[in-house]
Amino acid sequence: MGKKSEWRKLLLQTAKIAVGSSAAIYAAEMMGLQYGASAGSIALLTLVTTKWETVRLSVYRIFTFGIAVALAAATMGLMKSEWIAYGIYIFCLIGFCKVVGMYATVSVNAVIGTHFLQSKDFGYDFIWNEFQLVCIGITAALILNLFYDYGSQRRNLIKSQREAESELQMIMGELAAYMLGKRMQINVWQKIHEMELKLQDDIRAAYEYQDNTFRSHPGYYIDYFEMRMKQLDILHNLHNEMRKIRHMPAQAQVVADYMLYLTDYVIELNSPEKQIRRLDQIFEDMKREPLPVTREEFESRAVLYHILMDLAEFLAVKRRFVNDLNDTQRELYWTKNE
């Protein structure tokens, strides 16, 4: 993701937090609620999450609110020492939230606890006041998190797809050149490492896109980049195999030519059946080759065979990705782009 996109994302998130927090405080004050400023803090703490996480966290906040009230009444409502009572309250609250997997709700319930600590009021009206603060804060967060730059995020993901394909094509082309005895134009080790880091960023961006959209099947991008990561690992292994060959056998020309042919098909909208059939034919042709005579020829031929196996797995990874696509994903991400 480029710096411009990062700044746009940061600006949008900052604006949502500022507007949401201010709106929550304003709504609480208009309703005449006590501790109205806390509604802004609740909105802020909820807005820093993704859209789906906001929905999930909002449900958790409402659920744990009742537990927090009961714990406050059992500690601060019965004990004279405020600091001891609050310490026990927080200890029990954290323990409960950790056990039920709702640890993210601790911060808001800690704020609610301070209100009970100061007021010593456990009547219905005050509990209703606190519940309304929670509802106002999470409502502001839910509304503001509906605003998300889907178009820009998806364009960045598509751009990253094209970049990943281009990088894989370049790496494969360099490996083919190496097999032909030509000098490499790039540092393949470094290029593979850089691409691995980039794909990790792409996967994180795809997960973020998935968690911020209610649209159908956004997990397609996650599956795509994970597929490319597996293919990159295969090329890494393939490079290691190539470095073991001390003398390139004559069959290396055929393998290199096939790799150069394959680079044109390292694209999103390709199901590799044709490339797999052509590779199978190379395997059959190699079986009919005369057996190696020297030990060095035998070792080189064996490594070459491993390289072909790596290429077969490279194609199998893409075929599994294609076969796992459901009808909706094909229509959304393939049919419309063809």
Short mmCIF file of the C-alpha atoms (twelve columns), coordinates in Angstrom:
data_MODEL
# 
_entry.id   MODEL 
# 
loop_
_atom_site.group_PDB 
_atom_site.id 
_atom_site.type_symbol 
_atom_site.label_atom_id 
_atom_site.label_alt_id 
_atom_site.label_comp_id 
_atom_site.label_asym_id 
_atom_site.label_seq_id 
_atom_site.Cartn_x 
_atom_site.Cartn_y 
_atom_site.Cartn_z 
_atom_site.pdbx_PDB_model_num 
ATOM 1   C CA . MET A 1   0.000   0.000   0.000   1 
ATOM 2   C CA . GLY A 2   1.360   3.406   -0.992  1 
ATOM 3   C CA . LYS A 3   2.006   6.318   1.347   1 
ATOM 4   C CA . LYS A 4   -0.889  8.249   -0.173  1 
ATOM 5   C CA . SER A 5   -3.307  5.435   0.603   1 
ATOM 6   C CA . GLU A 6   -1.903  5.111   4.118   1 
ATOM 7   C CA . TRP A 7   -2.430  8.804   4.765   1 
ATOM 8   C CA . ARG A 8   -5.964  8.686   3.344   1 
ATOM 9   C CA . LYS A 9   -6.766  5.714   5.556   1 
ATOM 10  C CA . LEU A 10  -5.291  7.447   8.627   1 
ATOM 11  C CA . LEU A 11  -7.197  10.654  7.897   1 
ATOM 12  C CA . LEU A 12  -10.508 8.817   7.497   1 
ATOM 13  C CA . GLN A 13  -9.981  6.842   10.713  1 
ATOM 14  C CA . THR A 14  -8.993  9.975   12.640  1 
ATOM 15  C CA . ALA A 15  -12.019 11.860  11.340  1 
ATOM 16  C CA . LYS A 16  -14.351 8.998   12.290  1 
ATOM 17  C CA . ILE A 17  -12.957 8.856   15.829  1 
ATOM 18  C CA . ALA A 18  -13.207 12.628  16.279  1 
ATOM 19  C CA . VAL A 19  -16.725 12.908  14.876  1 
ATOM 20  C CA . GLY A 20  -17.982 9.764   16.608  1 
ATOM 21  C CA . SER A 21  -16.627 10.733  20.024  1 
ATOM 22  C CA . SER A 22  -17.956 14.284  19.775  1 
ATOM 23  C CA . ALA A 23  -21.360 13.131  18.544  1 
ATOM 24  C CA . ALA A 24  -21.635 10.605  21.389  1 
ATOM 25  C CA . ILE A 25  -20.874 13.287  23.997  1 
ATOM 26  C CA . TYR A 26  -23.356 15.671  22.390  1 
ATOM 27  C CA . ALA A 27  -26.098 13.014  22.354  1 
ATOM 28  C CA . ALA A 28  -25.448 12.114  26.005  1 
ATOM 29  C CA . GLU A 29  -25.620 15.766  27.044  1 
ATOM 30  C CA . MET A 30  -28.813 16.325  25.068  1 
ATOM 31  C CA . MET A 31  -30.358 13.372  26.921  1 
ATOM 32  C CA . GLY A 32  -29.247 14.850  30.245  1 
ATOM 33  C CA . LEU A 33  -27.152 11.846  31.227  1 
ATOM 34  C CA . GLN A 34  -24.603 11.917  34.012  1 
ATOM 35  C CA . TYR A 35  -20.944 11.420  33.015  1 
ATOM 36  C CA . GLY A 36  -21.886 12.216  29.400  1 
ATOM 37  C CA . ALA A 37  -18.237 12.644  28.377  1 
ATOM 38  C CA . SER A 38  -17.727 8.923   28.941  1 
ATOM 39  C CA . ALA A 39  -19.932 8.201   25.928  1 
ATOM 40  C CA . GLY A 40  -17.203 9.790   23.814  1 
ATOM 41  C CA . SER A 41  -14.560 7.526   25.341  1 
ATOM 42  C CA . ILE A 42  -16.737 4.466   24.689  1 
ATOM 43  C CA . ALA A 43  -17.176 5.523   21.054  1 
ATOM 44  C CA . LEU A 44  -13.425 6.055   20.695  1 
ATOM 45  C CA . LEU A 45  -12.540 2.671   22.203  1 
ATOM 46  C CA . THR A 46  -15.007 0.968   19.870  1 
ATOM 47  C CA . LEU A 47  -14.089 2.885   16.705  1 
ATOM 48  C CA . VAL A 48  -10.456 1.774   16.685  1 
ATOM 49  C CA . THR A 49  -11.560 -1.675  15.487  1 
ATOM 50  C CA . THR A 50  -12.665 -2.941  12.076  1 
ATOM 51  C CA . LYS A 51  -16.329 -2.983  11.062  1 
ATOM 52  C CA . TRP A 52  -17.025 -6.622  11.898  1 
ATOM 53  C CA . GLU A 53  -15.007 -6.319  15.090  1 
ATOM 54  C CA . THR A 54  -17.071 -3.256  16.016  1 
ATOM 55  C CA . VAL A 55  -20.284 -5.261  15.643  1 
ATOM 56  C CA . ARG A 56  -18.875 -8.137  17.664  1 
ATOM 57  C CA . LEU A 57  -17.419 -5.841  20.316  1 
ATOM 58  C CA . SER A 58  -20.708 -3.953  20.652  1 
ATOM 59  C CA . VAL A 59  -22.549 -7.179  21.411  1 
ATOM 60  C CA . TYR A 60  -19.856 -8.118  23.931  1 
ATOM 61  C CA . ARG A 61  -20.075 -4.712  25.620  1 
ATOM 62  C CA . ILE A 62  -23.821 -5.046  26.137  1 
ATOM 63  C CA . PHE A 63  -23.444 -8.597  27.446  1 
ATOM 64  C CA . THR A 64  -20.662 -7.792  29.905  1 
ATOM 65  C CA . PHE A 65  -22.368 -4.606  31.105  1 
ATOM 66  C CA . GLY A 66  -24.692 -6.621  33.316  1 
ATOM 67  C CA . ILE A 67  -21.748 -8.564  34.739  1 
ATOM 68  C CA . ALA A 68  -19.901 -5.311  35.430  1 
ATOM 69  C CA . VAL A 69  -22.897 -3.881  37.307  1 
ATOM 70  C CA . ALA A 70  -23.209 -7.025  39.415  1 
ATOM 71  C CA . LEU A 71  -19.476 -6.995  40.230  1 
ATOM 72  C CA . ALA A 72  -19.601 -3.283  41.107  1 
ATOM 73  C CA . ALA A 73  -22.525 -3.852  43.458  1 
ATOM 74  C CA . ALA A 74  -20.784 -6.804  45.096  1 
ATOM 75  C CA . THR A 75  -17.554 -4.859  45.687  1 
ATOM 76  C CA . MET A 76  -17.981 -1.095  45.732  1 
ATOM 77  C CA . GLY A 77  -21.528 -1.387  47.042  1 
ATOM 78  C CA . LEU A 78  -20.505 -3.424  50.083  1 
ATOM 79  C CA . MET A 79  -16.918 -2.441  50.904  1 
ATOM 80  C CA . LYS A 80  -15.924 0.773   52.685  1 
ATOM 81  C CA . SER A 81  -12.426 1.091   51.242  1 
ATOM 82  C CA . GLU A 82  -12.825 2.519   47.723  1 
ATOM 83  C CA . TRP A 83  -9.394  1.639   46.391  1 
ATOM 84  C CA . ILE A 84  -9.572  -1.942  47.646  1 
ATOM 85  C CA . ALA A 85  -13.105 -2.336  46.316  1 
ATOM 86  C CA . TYR A 86  -12.117 -0.994  42.891  1 
ATOM 87  C CA . GLY A 87  -9.029  -3.226  42.795  1 
ATOM 88  C CA . ILE A 88  -11.116 -6.330  43.524  1 
ATOM 89  C CA . TYR A 89  -13.686 -5.173  40.947  1 
ATOM 90  C CA . ILE A 90  -11.029 -4.861  38.227  1 
ATOM 91  C CA . PHE A 91  -9.437  -8.190  39.222  1 
ATOM 92  C CA . CYS A 92  -12.739 -10.045 38.932  1 
ATOM 93  C CA . LEU A 93  -13.749 -8.172  35.784  1 
ATOM 94  C CA . ILE A 94  -10.514 -8.986  33.949  1 
ATOM 95  C CA . GLY A 95  -10.654 -12.604 35.074  1 
ATOM 96  C CA . PHE A 96  -14.226 -13.048 33.844  1 
ATOM 97  C CA . CYS A 97  -13.658 -11.284 30.509  1 
ATOM 98  C CA . LYS A 98  -10.489 -13.276 29.892  1 
ATOM 99  C CA . VAL A 99  -12.240 -16.582 30.554  1 
ATOM 100 C CA . VAL A 100 -15.195 -15.824 28.247  1 
ATOM 101 C CA . GLY A 101 -12.980 -14.345 25.520  1 
ATOM 102 C CA . MET A 102 -14.238 -10.771 25.861  1 
ATOM 103 C CA . TYR A 103 -11.109 -9.106  27.172  1 
ATOM 104 C CA . ALA A 104 -11.578 -6.128  24.814  1 
ATOM 105 C CA . THR A 105 -14.573 -4.993  26.892  1 
ATOM 106 C CA . VAL A 106 -12.507 -4.421  30.047  1 
ATOM 107 C CA . SER A 107 -11.616 -0.793  29.251  1 
ATOM 108 C CA . VAL A 108 -15.214 0.400   28.918  1 
ATOM 109 C CA . ASN A 109 -16.413 -1.534  31.964  1 
ATOM 110 C CA . ALA A 110 -13.515 -0.089  33.947  1 
ATOM 111 C CA . VAL A 111 -14.804 3.394   33.085  1 
ATOM 112 C CA . ILE A 112 -18.335 2.394   34.101  1 
ATOM 113 C CA . GLY A 113 -16.903 1.064   37.367  1 
ATOM 114 C CA . THR A 114 -15.422 4.468   38.244  1 
ATOM 115 C CA . HIS A 115 -18.909 5.978   37.901  1 
ATOM 116 C CA . PHE A 116 -20.325 3.521   40.424  1 
ATOM 117 C CA . LEU A 117 -17.295 4.135   42.632  1 
ATOM 118 C CA . GLN A 118 -17.953 7.880   42.702  1 
ATOM 119 C CA . SER A 119 -21.731 7.809   42.936  1 
ATOM 120 C CA . LYS A 120 -22.287 4.750   45.190  1 
ATOM 121 C CA . ASP A 121 -25.643 4.613   43.449  1 
ATOM 122 C CA . PHE A 122 -26.854 1.167   42.383  1 
ATOM 123 C CA . GLY A 123 -30.449 2.121   41.803  1 
ATOM 124 C CA . TYR A 124 -32.362 1.455   38.581  1 
ATOM 125 C CA . ASP A 125 -32.114 5.045   37.315  1 
ATOM 126 C CA . PHE A 126 -28.336 5.217   37.573  1 
ATOM 127 C CA . ILE A 127 -27.855 1.762   36.045  1 
ATOM 128 C CA . TRP A 128 -30.111 2.887   33.162  1 
ATOM 129 C CA . ASN A 129 -27.980 6.039   32.848  1 
ATOM 130 C CA . GLU A 130 -24.823 3.939   32.477  1 
ATOM 131 C CA . PHE A 131 -26.450 1.548   30.023  1 
ATOM 132 C CA . GLN A 132 -27.511 4.477   27.845  1 
ATOM 133 C CA . LEU A 133 -23.928 5.776   27.825  1 
ATOM 134 C CA . VAL A 134 -22.735 2.401   26.548  1 
ATOM 135 C CA . CYS A 135 -25.480 2.289   23.908  1 
ATOM 136 C CA . ILE A 136 -24.751 5.814   22.702  1 
ATOM 137 C CA . GLY A 137 -21.028 5.106   22.415  1 
ATOM 138 C CA . ILE A 138 -21.384 1.860   20.478  1 
ATOM 139 C CA . THR A 139 -24.154 3.287   18.271  1 
ATOM 140 C CA . ALA A 140 -21.907 6.196   17.263  1 
ATOM 141 C CA . ALA A 141 -19.131 3.708   16.483  1 
ATOM 142 C CA . LEU A 142 -21.411 1.440   14.449  1 
ATOM 143 C CA . ILE A 143 -22.714 4.344   12.371  1 
ATOM 144 C CA . LEU A 144 -19.294 5.907   11.753  1 
ATOM 145 C CA . ASN A 145 -17.702 2.570   10.857  1 
ATOM 146 C CA . LEU A 146 -20.159 2.263   7.997   1 
ATOM 147 C CA . PHE A 147 -17.966 4.828   6.250   1 
ATOM 148 C CA . TYR A 148 -15.073 2.938   4.704   1 
ATOM 149 C CA . ASP A 149 -13.035 3.572   1.576   1 
ATOM 150 C CA . TYR A 150 -13.991 0.313   -0.148  1 
ATOM 151 C CA . GLY A 151 -13.103 1.463   -3.647  1 
ATOM 152 C CA . SER A 152 -9.597  2.610   -2.790  1 
ATOM 153 C CA . GLN A 153 -8.888  -0.483  -0.704  1 
ATOM 154 C CA . ARG A 154 -10.041 -2.843  -3.444  1 
ATOM 155 C CA . ARG A 155 -8.056  -0.957  -6.087  1 
ATOM 156 C CA . ASN A 156 -4.955  -1.327  -3.910  1 
ATOM 157 C CA . LEU A 157 -5.572  -5.061  -3.560  1 
ATOM 158 C CA . ILE A 158 -5.981  -5.475  -7.311  1 
ATOM 159 C CA . LYS A 159 -2.832  -3.442  -7.899  1 
ATOM 160 C CA . SER A 160 -0.982  -5.707  -5.461  1 
ATOM 161 C CA . GLN A 161 -2.263  -8.748  -7.363  1 
ATOM 162 C CA . ARG A 162 -0.757  -7.457  -10.585 1 
ATOM 163 C CA . GLU A 163 2.510   -6.616  -8.816  1 
ATOM 164 C CA . ALA A 164 2.706   -10.099 -7.304  1 
ATOM 165 C CA . GLU A 165 2.196   -11.674 -10.724 1 
ATOM 166 C CA . SER A 166 4.837   -9.454  -12.286 1 
ATOM 167 C CA . GLU A 167 7.357   -10.281 -9.539  1 
ATOM 168 C CA . LEU A 168 6.750   -14.023 -9.857  1 
ATOM 169 C CA . GLN A 169 7.174   -13.803 -13.627 1 
ATOM 170 C CA . MET A 170 10.445  -11.921 -13.184 1 
ATOM 171 C CA . ILE A 171 11.793  -14.446 -10.675 1 
ATOM 172 C CA . MET A 172 10.812  -17.392 -12.848 1 
ATOM 173 C CA . GLY A 173 12.388  -15.746 -15.888 1 
ATOM 174 C CA . GLU A 174 15.639  -15.227 -13.995 1 
ATOM 175 C CA . LEU A 175 15.663  -18.856 -12.856 1 
ATOM 176 C CA . ALA A 176 15.133  -19.993 -16.435 1 
ATOM 177 C CA . ALA A 177 18.038  -17.802 -17.549 1 
ATOM 178 C CA . TYR A 178 20.234  -19.368 -14.883 1 
ATOM 179 C CA . MET A 179 19.446  -22.832 -16.212 1 
ATOM 180 C CA . LEU A 180 20.486  -21.661 -19.668 1 
ATOM 181 C CA . GLY A 181 23.846  -20.564 -18.290 1 
ATOM 182 C CA . LYS A 182 23.097  -16.860 -18.503 1 
ATOM 183 C CA . ARG A 183 24.031  -14.316 -15.892 1 
ATOM 184 C CA . MET A 184 21.203  -13.248 -13.589 1 
ATOM 185 C CA . GLN A 185 20.145  -9.615  -13.845 1 
ATOM 186 C CA . ILE A 186 18.767  -9.452  -10.286 1 
ATOM 187 C CA . ASN A 187 19.604  -10.880 -6.882  1 
ATOM 188 C CA . VAL A 188 16.987  -13.641 -6.731  1 
ATOM 189 C CA . TRP A 189 17.469  -14.283 -3.004  1 
ATOM 190 C CA . GLN A 190 16.848  -10.631 -2.207  1 
ATOM 191 C CA . LYS A 191 13.919  -10.399 -4.611  1 
ATOM 192 C CA . ILE A 192 12.251  -13.443 -3.032  1 
ATOM 193 C CA . HIS A 193 12.754  -11.995 0.454   1 
ATOM 194 C CA . GLU A 194 11.333  -8.609  -0.565  1 
ATOM 195 C CA . MET A 195 8.342   -10.235 -2.218  1 
ATOM 196 C CA . GLU A 196 7.685   -12.365 0.844   1 
ATOM 197 C CA . LEU A 197 7.493   -9.242  3.011   1 
ATOM 198 C CA . LYS A 198 5.234   -7.552  0.457   1 
ATOM 199 C CA . LEU A 199 2.879   -10.546 0.316   1 
ATOM 200 C CA . GLN A 200 2.667   -10.558 4.106   1 
ATOM 201 C CA . ASP A 201 1.521   -6.922  3.923   1 
ATOM 202 C CA . ASP A 202 -0.937  -7.826  1.162   1 
ATOM 203 C CA . ILE A 203 -2.425  -10.636 3.250   1 
ATOM 204 C CA . ARG A 204 -2.875  -8.268  6.201   1 
ATOM 205 C CA . ALA A 205 -4.549  -5.722  3.906   1 
ATOM 206 C CA . ALA A 206 -6.843  -8.441  2.535   1 
ATOM 207 C CA . TYR A 207 -7.871  -9.457  6.054   1 
ATOM 208 C CA . GLU A 208 -8.549  -5.819  6.905   1 
ATOM 209 C CA . TYR A 209 -10.682 -5.457  3.781   1 
ATOM 210 C CA . GLN A 210 -12.618 -8.583  4.724   1 
ATOM 211 C CA . ASP A 211 -13.228 -7.327  8.268   1 
ATOM 212 C CA . ASN A 212 -14.447 -3.944  7.040   1 
ATOM 213 C CA . THR A 213 -16.948 -4.986  4.404   1 
ATOM 214 C CA . PHE A 214 -20.357 -6.649  4.512   1 
ATOM 215 C CA . ARG A 215 -20.054 -7.545  0.839   1 
ATOM 216 C CA . SER A 216 -20.037 -11.094 -0.472  1 
ATOM 217 C CA . HIS A 217 -16.972 -13.312 -0.312  1 
ATOM 218 C CA . PRO A 218 -14.199 -10.715 0.339   1 
ATOM 219 C CA . GLY A 219 -12.029 -13.633 1.508   1 
ATOM 220 C CA . TYR A 220 -11.134 -14.174 -2.153  1 
ATOM 221 C CA . TYR A 221 -8.225  -11.756 -1.829  1 
ATOM 222 C CA . ILE A 222 -6.888  -13.537 1.263   1 
ATOM 223 C CA . ASP A 223 -6.945  -16.872 -0.572  1 
ATOM 224 C CA . TYR A 224 -5.307  -15.289 -3.618  1 
ATOM 225 C CA . PHE A 225 -2.334  -13.784 -1.788  1 
ATOM 226 C CA . GLU A 226 -1.851  -16.903 0.337   1 
ATOM 227 C CA . MET A 227 -1.777  -18.894 -2.905  1 
ATOM 228 C CA . ARG A 228 0.928   -16.593 -4.292  1 
ATOM 229 C CA . MET A 229 2.889   -16.926 -1.045  1 
ATOM 230 C CA . LYS A 230 2.892   -20.717 -1.451  1 
ATOM 231 C CA . GLN A 231 4.059   -20.361 -5.047  1 
ATOM 232 C CA . LEU A 232 6.846   -18.038 -3.936  1 
ATOM 233 C CA . ASP A 233 8.001   -20.630 -1.384  1 
ATOM 234 C CA . ILE A 234 8.081   -23.208 -4.181  1 
ATOM 235 C CA . LEU A 235 10.249  -20.956 -6.346  1 
ATOM 236 C CA . HIS A 236 12.530  -20.467 -3.365  1 
ATOM 237 C CA . ASN A 237 12.934  -24.245 -3.070  1 
ATOM 238 C CA . LEU A 238 13.374  -24.501 -6.824  1 
ATOM 239 C CA . HIS A 239 16.197  -21.966 -6.674  1 
ATOM 240 C CA . ASN A 240 17.876  -24.014 -3.961  1 
ATOM 241 C CA . GLU A 241 17.653  -27.108 -6.148  1 
ATOM 242 C CA . MET A 242 19.177  -25.284 -9.118  1 
ATOM 243 C CA . ARG A 243 22.178  -24.204 -7.077  1 
ATOM 244 C CA . LYS A 244 22.982  -27.881 -6.465  1 
ATOM 245 C CA . ILE A 245 23.536  -28.616 -10.165 1 
ATOM 246 C CA . ARG A 246 27.244  -28.459 -10.928 1 
ATOM 247 C CA . HIS A 247 26.822  -29.168 -14.629 1 
ATOM 248 C CA . MET A 248 23.595  -28.435 -16.464 1 
ATOM 249 C CA . PRO A 249 22.437  -31.493 -18.433 1 
ATOM 250 C CA . ALA A 250 21.080  -31.170 -21.947 1 
ATOM 251 C CA . GLN A 251 17.527  -31.562 -20.653 1 
ATOM 252 C CA . ALA A 252 17.915  -28.251 -18.779 1 
ATOM 253 C CA . GLN A 253 17.132  -26.465 -22.065 1 
ATOM 254 C CA . VAL A 254 13.701  -28.100 -22.186 1 
ATOM 255 C CA . VAL A 255 12.964  -27.199 -18.550 1 
ATOM 256 C CA . ALA A 256 14.131  -23.617 -19.029 1 
ATOM 257 C CA . ASP A 257 12.001  -23.226 -22.157 1 
ATOM 258 C CA . TYR A 258 9.005   -24.548 -20.253 1 
ATOM 259 C CA . MET A 259 9.595   -22.071 -17.425 1 
ATOM 260 C CA . LEU A 260 9.756   -19.200 -19.907 1 
ATOM 261 C CA . TYR A 261 6.521   -20.476 -21.445 1 
ATOM 262 C CA . LEU A 262 4.937   -20.676 -17.984 1 
ATOM 263 C CA . THR A 263 5.686   -17.052 -17.094 1 
ATOM 264 C CA . ASP A 264 2.948   -15.848 -19.458 1 
ATOM 265 C CA . TYR A 265 0.388   -17.827 -17.463 1 
ATOM 266 C CA . VAL A 266 1.292   -16.542 -13.996 1 
ATOM 267 C CA . ILE A 267 -1.830  -14.395 -14.069 1 
ATOM 268 C CA . GLU A 268 -5.004  -14.282 -12.021 1 
ATOM 269 C CA . LEU A 269 -7.514  -15.423 -14.640 1 
ATOM 270 C CA . ASN A 270 -5.866  -18.640 -15.706 1 
ATOM 271 C CA . SER A 271 -6.723  -22.198 -14.791 1 
ATOM 272 C CA . PRO A 272 -3.494  -24.154 -15.411 1 
ATOM 273 C CA . GLU A 273 -4.848  -27.377 -16.968 1 
ATOM 274 C CA . LYS A 274 -3.105  -26.711 -20.267 1 
ATOM 275 C CA . GLN A 275 0.204   -25.966 -18.549 1 
ATOM 276 C CA . ILE A 276 -0.132  -29.131 -16.439 1 
ATOM 277 C CA . ARG A 277 -0.693  -31.285 -19.521 1 
ATOM 278 C CA . ARG A 278 2.375   -29.812 -21.174 1 
ATOM 279 C CA . LEU A 279 4.452   -30.491 -18.067 1 
ATOM 280 C CA . ASP A 280 3.176   -34.078 -17.955 1 
ATOM 281 C CA . GLN A 281 4.394   -34.500 -21.512 1 
ATOM 282 C CA . ILE A 282 7.854   -33.284 -20.502 1 
ATOM 283 C CA . PHE A 283 7.902   -35.900 -17.738 1 
ATOM 284 C CA . GLU A 284 7.017   -38.597 -20.279 1 
ATOM 285 C CA . ASP A 285 9.683   -37.390 -22.714 1 
ATOM 286 C CA . MET A 286 12.331  -37.425 -19.989 1 
ATOM 287 C CA . LYS A 287 11.479  -41.039 -19.136 1 
ATOM 288 C CA . ARG A 288 12.428  -41.986 -22.695 1 
ATOM 289 C CA . GLU A 289 15.779  -40.201 -22.478 1 
ATOM 290 C CA . PRO A 290 18.927  -42.370 -22.342 1 
ATOM 291 C CA . LEU A 291 20.023  -43.133 -18.789 1 
ATOM 292 C CA . PRO A 292 22.854  -40.992 -17.395 1 
ATOM 293 C CA . VAL A 293 26.323  -42.495 -17.682 1 
ATOM 294 C CA . THR A 294 28.409  -40.690 -15.066 1 
ATOM 295 C CA . ARG A 295 27.630  -40.027 -11.413 1 
ATOM 296 C CA . GLU A 296 27.613  -36.303 -12.081 1 
ATOM 297 C CA . GLU A 297 25.058  -36.738 -14.871 1 
ATOM 298 C CA . PHE A 298 22.923  -38.900 -12.601 1 
ATOM 299 C CA . GLU A 299 22.948  -36.328 -9.792  1 
ATOM 300 C CA . SER A 300 22.206  -33.457 -12.167 1 
ATOM 301 C CA . ARG A 301 19.337  -35.370 -13.783 1 
ATOM 302 C CA . ALA A 302 17.902  -36.175 -10.355 1 
ATOM 303 C CA . VAL A 303 17.974  -32.519 -9.343  1 
ATOM 304 C CA . LEU A 304 16.380  -31.604 -12.658 1 
ATOM 305 C CA . TYR A 305 13.597  -34.049 -11.928 1 
ATOM 306 C CA . HIS A 306 13.061  -32.382 -8.528  1 
ATOM 307 C CA . ILE A 307 12.814  -29.031 -10.291 1 
ATOM 308 C CA . LEU A 308 10.072  -30.417 -12.515 1 
ATOM 309 C CA . MET A 309 8.300   -31.707 -9.402  1 
ATOM 310 C CA . ASP A 310 8.514   -28.209 -7.916  1 
ATOM 311 C CA . LEU A 311 6.981   -26.769 -11.074 1 
ATOM 312 C CA . ALA A 312 4.216   -29.373 -10.869 1 
ATOM 313 C CA . GLU A 313 3.464   -28.280 -7.305  1 
ATOM 314 C CA . PHE A 314 3.607   -24.622 -8.413  1 
ATOM 315 C CA . LEU A 315 0.785   -25.354 -10.860 1 
ATOM 316 C CA . ALA A 316 -1.090  -27.578 -8.401  1 
ATOM 317 C CA . VAL A 317 -1.294  -24.693 -5.920  1 
ATOM 318 C CA . LYS A 318 -3.001  -22.517 -8.525  1 
ATOM 319 C CA . ARG A 319 -5.296  -25.342 -9.611  1 
ATOM 320 C CA . ARG A 320 -6.424  -25.900 -6.005  1 
ATOM 321 C CA . PHE A 321 -7.108  -22.183 -5.678  1 
ATOM 322 C CA . VAL A 322 -9.229  -22.225 -8.839  1 
ATOM 323 C CA . ASN A 323 -11.069 -25.411 -7.890  1 
ATOM 324 C CA . ASP A 324 -11.928 -23.996 -4.464  1 
ATOM 325 C CA . LEU A 325 -13.671 -20.968 -5.958  1 
ATOM 326 C CA . ASN A 326 -17.422 -21.124 -5.518  1 
ATOM 327 C CA . ASP A 327 -19.924 -19.917 -8.103  1 
ATOM 328 C CA . THR A 328 -20.337 -16.513 -6.454  1 
ATOM 329 C CA . GLN A 329 -16.593 -15.890 -6.336  1 
ATOM 330 C CA . ARG A 330 -16.235 -16.872 -9.980  1 
ATOM 331 C CA . GLU A 331 -18.968 -14.435 -10.940 1 
ATOM 332 C CA . LEU A 332 -17.657 -11.578 -8.794  1 
ATOM 333 C CA . TYR A 333 -13.918 -11.881 -9.387  1 
ATOM 334 C CA . TRP A 334 -13.476 -13.793 -12.644 1 
ATOM 335 C CA . THR A 335 -16.472 -13.478 -14.977 1 
ATOM 336 C CA . LYS A 336 -16.727 -9.697  -14.681 1 
ATOM 337 C CA . ASN A 337 -12.982 -9.259  -15.248 1 
ATOM 338 C CA . GLU A 338 -12.764 -11.459 -18.319 1 
# 
